[in-house]
mmCIF file of C-alpha atoms in Angstrom:
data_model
loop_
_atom_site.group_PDB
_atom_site.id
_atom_site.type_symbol
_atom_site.label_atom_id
_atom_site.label_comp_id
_atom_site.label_asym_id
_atom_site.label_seq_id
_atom_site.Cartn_x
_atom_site.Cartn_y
_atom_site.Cartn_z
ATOM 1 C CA UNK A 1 -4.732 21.442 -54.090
ATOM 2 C CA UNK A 2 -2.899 23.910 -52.332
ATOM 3 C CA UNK A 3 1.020 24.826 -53.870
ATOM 4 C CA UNK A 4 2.987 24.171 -50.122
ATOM 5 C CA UNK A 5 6.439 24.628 -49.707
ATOM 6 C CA UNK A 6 7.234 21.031 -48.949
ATOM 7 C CA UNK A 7 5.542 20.166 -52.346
ATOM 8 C CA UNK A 8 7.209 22.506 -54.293
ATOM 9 C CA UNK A 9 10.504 21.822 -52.521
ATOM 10 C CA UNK A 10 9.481 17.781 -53.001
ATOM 11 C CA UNK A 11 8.673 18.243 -57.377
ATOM 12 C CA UNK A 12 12.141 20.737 -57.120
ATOM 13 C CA UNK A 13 14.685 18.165 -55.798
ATOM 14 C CA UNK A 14 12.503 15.183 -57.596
ATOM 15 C CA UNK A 15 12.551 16.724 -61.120
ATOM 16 C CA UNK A 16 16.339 17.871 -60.967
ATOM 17 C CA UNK A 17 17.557 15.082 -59.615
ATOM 18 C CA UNK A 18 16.027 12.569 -62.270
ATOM 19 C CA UNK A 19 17.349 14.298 -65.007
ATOM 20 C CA UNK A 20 20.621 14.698 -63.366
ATOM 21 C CA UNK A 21 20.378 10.525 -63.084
ATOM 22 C CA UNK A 22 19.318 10.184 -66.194
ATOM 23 C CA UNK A 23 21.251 12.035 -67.887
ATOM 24 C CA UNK A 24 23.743 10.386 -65.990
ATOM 25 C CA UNK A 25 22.808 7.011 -66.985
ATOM 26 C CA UNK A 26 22.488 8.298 -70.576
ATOM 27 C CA UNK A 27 25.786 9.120 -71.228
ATOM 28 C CA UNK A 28 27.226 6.005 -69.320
ATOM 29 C CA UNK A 29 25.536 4.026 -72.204
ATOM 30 C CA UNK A 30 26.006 6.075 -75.299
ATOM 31 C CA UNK A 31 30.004 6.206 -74.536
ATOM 32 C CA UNK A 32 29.924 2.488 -74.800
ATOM 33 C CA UNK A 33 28.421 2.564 -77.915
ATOM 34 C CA UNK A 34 25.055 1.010 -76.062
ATOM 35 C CA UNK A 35 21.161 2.049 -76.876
ATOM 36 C CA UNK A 36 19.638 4.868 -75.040
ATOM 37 C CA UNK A 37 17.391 4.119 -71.465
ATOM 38 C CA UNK A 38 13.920 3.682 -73.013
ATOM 39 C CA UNK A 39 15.833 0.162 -74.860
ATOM 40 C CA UNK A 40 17.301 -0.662 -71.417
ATOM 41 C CA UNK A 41 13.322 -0.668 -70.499
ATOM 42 C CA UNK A 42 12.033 -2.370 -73.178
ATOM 43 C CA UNK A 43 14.232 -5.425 -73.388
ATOM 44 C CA UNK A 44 14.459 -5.397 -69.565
ATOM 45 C CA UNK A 45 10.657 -5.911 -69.412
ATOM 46 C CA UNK A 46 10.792 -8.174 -72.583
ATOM 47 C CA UNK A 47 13.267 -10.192 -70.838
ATOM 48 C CA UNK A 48 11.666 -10.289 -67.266
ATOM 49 C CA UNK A 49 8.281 -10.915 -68.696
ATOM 50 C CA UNK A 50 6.608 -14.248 -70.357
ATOM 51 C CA UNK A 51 8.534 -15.111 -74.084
ATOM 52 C CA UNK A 52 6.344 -13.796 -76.472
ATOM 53 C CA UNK A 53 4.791 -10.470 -75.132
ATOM 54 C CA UNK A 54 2.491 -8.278 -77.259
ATOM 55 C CA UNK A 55 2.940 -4.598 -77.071
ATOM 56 C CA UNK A 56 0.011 -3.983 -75.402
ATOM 57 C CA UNK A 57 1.622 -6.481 -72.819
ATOM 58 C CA UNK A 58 4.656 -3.698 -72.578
ATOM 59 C CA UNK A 59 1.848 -0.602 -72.391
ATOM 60 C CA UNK A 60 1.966 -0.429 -68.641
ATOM 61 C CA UNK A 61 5.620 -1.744 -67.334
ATOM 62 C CA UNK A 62 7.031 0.886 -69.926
ATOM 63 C CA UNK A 63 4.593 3.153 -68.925
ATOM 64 C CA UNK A 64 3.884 4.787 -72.760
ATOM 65 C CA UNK A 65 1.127 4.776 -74.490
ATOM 66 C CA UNK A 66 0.626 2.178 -77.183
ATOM 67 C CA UNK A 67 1.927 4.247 -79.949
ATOM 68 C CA UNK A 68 4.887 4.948 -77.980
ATOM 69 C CA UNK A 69 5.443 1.286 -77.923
ATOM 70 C CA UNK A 70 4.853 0.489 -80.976
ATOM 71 C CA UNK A 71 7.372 3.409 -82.456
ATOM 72 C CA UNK A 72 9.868 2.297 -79.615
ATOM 73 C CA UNK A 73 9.443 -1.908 -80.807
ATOM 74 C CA UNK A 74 9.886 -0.458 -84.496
ATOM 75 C CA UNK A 75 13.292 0.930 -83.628
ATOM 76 C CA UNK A 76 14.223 -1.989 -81.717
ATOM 77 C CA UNK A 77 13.307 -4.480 -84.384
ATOM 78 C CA UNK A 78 15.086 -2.382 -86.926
ATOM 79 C CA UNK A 79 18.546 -3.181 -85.079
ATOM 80 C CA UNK A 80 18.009 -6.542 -85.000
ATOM 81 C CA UNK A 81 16.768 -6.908 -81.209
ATOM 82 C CA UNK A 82 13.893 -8.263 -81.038
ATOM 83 C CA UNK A 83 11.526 -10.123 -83.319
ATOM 84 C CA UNK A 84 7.780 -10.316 -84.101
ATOM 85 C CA UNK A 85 6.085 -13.038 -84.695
ATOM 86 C CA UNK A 86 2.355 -12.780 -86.183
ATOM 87 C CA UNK A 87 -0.122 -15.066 -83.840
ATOM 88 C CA UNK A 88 -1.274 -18.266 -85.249
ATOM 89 C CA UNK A 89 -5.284 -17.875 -84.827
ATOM 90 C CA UNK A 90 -4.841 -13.851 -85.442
ATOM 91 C CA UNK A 91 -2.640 -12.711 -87.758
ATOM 92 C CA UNK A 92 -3.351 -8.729 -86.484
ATOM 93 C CA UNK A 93 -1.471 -9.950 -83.329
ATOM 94 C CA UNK A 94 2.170 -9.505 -82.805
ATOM 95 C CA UNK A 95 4.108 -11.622 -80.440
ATOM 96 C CA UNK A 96 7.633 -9.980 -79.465
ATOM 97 C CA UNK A 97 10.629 -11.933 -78.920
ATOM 98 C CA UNK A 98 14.366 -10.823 -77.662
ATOM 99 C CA UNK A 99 16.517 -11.836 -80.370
ATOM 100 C CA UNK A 100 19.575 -13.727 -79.516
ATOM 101 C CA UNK A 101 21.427 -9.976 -80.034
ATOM 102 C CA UNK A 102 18.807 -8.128 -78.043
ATOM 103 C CA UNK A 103 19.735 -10.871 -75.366
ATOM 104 C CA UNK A 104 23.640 -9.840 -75.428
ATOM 105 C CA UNK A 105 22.858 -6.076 -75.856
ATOM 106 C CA UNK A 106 20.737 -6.205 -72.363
ATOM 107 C CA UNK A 107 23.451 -8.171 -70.681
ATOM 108 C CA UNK A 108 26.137 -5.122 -71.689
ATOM 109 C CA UNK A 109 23.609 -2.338 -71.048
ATOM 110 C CA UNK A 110 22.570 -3.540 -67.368
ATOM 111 C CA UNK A 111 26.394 -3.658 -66.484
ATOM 112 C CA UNK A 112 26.904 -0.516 -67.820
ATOM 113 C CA UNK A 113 23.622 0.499 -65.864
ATOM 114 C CA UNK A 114 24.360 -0.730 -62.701
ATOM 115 C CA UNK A 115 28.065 1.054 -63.032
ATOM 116 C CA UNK A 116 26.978 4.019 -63.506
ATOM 117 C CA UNK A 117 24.533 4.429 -60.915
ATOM 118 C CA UNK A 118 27.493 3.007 -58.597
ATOM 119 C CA UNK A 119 29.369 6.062 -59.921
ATOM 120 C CA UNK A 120 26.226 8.368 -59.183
ATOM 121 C CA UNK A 121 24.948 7.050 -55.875
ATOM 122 C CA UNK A 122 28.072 6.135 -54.055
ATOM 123 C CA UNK A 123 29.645 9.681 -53.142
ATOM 124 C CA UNK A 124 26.067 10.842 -52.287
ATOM 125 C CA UNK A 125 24.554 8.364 -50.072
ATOM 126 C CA UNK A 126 25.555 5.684 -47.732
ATOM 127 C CA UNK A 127 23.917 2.103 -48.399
ATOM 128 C CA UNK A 128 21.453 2.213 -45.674
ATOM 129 C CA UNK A 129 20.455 6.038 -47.148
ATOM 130 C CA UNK A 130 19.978 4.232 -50.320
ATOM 131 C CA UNK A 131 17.714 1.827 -48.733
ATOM 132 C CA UNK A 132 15.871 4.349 -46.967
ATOM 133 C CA UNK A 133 15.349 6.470 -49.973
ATOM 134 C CA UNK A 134 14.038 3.792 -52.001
ATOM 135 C CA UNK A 135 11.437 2.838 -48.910
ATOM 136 C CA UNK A 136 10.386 6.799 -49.322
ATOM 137 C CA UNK A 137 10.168 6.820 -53.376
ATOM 138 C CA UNK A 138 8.468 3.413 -53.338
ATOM 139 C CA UNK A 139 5.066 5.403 -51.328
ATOM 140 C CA UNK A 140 5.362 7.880 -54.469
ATOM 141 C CA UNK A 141 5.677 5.019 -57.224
ATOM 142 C CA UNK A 142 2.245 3.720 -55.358
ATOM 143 C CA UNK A 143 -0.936 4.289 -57.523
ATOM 144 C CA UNK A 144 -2.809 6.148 -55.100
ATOM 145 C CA UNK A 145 -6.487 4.688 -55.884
ATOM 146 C CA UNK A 146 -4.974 1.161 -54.765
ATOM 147 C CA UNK A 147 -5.403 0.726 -51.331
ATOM 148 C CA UNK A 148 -1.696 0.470 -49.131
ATOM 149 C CA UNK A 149 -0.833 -2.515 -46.827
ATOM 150 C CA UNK A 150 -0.181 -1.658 -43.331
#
């Protein structure tokens, strides 16, 4: 593959502006005394998935590798979050489980989320920009073996 312009410029204003948001986003949550983004993801997935998820359930919407998960579930667990349940037929099986806590703790994080990327977005793009931009970073989130629909 040949290094263009366009993709250079493209990886340039990607890569900066990602960890301008998420530093962003980062700091949002820590001054309100809330777990760092890679909890946000974890419980948000947890929460929007079936009760009871195993972590190779979480591999792919979290987008780690298993021992990422399992390191990131062990932290999680530790403050009182989430809980694992062994499986009944297989006791090498974990079932996870937002605790009642890990329930309250994703309810204050996606407000302080969703504030903060008010704060960040809103002096820098219009709503219908924002749409349009998430049309044009949606064809980049595509896996690009899967075939795309019209």
């Amino acid at each position: 593959m040949s290094r263009t312009p366009q993709n250079l410029s493209a990886w340039q204003v990607l890569s900066r502006t990602h960890r301008r948001l998420k530093s962003h986003l980062e700091s949002a949550l820590k001054a309100e005394g809330l777990p760092p983004l890679d909890v946000l993801d974890a419980l948000a997935a947890l929460d929007a998935g079936q009760d009871g998820q195993t972590a190779k359930s979480l591999e792919h919407s979290l987008m780690l590798p298993q021992y990422g998960v399992s390191r990131l579930l062990d932290r999680v667990e530790k403050d009182g979050l989430i809980r694992r349940v062994a499986d009944a037929t297989d006791k090498r099986l974990k079932h996870v489980h937002l605790t009642e806590a890990g329930r309250a703790t994703l309810i204050a994080m996606v407000q302080t989320r969703d504030a903060a990327l008010d704060a960040f977005l809103a002096p820098r793009a219009k709503p219908g920009q924002l749409d349009r931009i998430t049309d044009l970073l949606s064809l980049l989130d595509q896996d690009a073996s899967e075939p795309t629909s019209g």
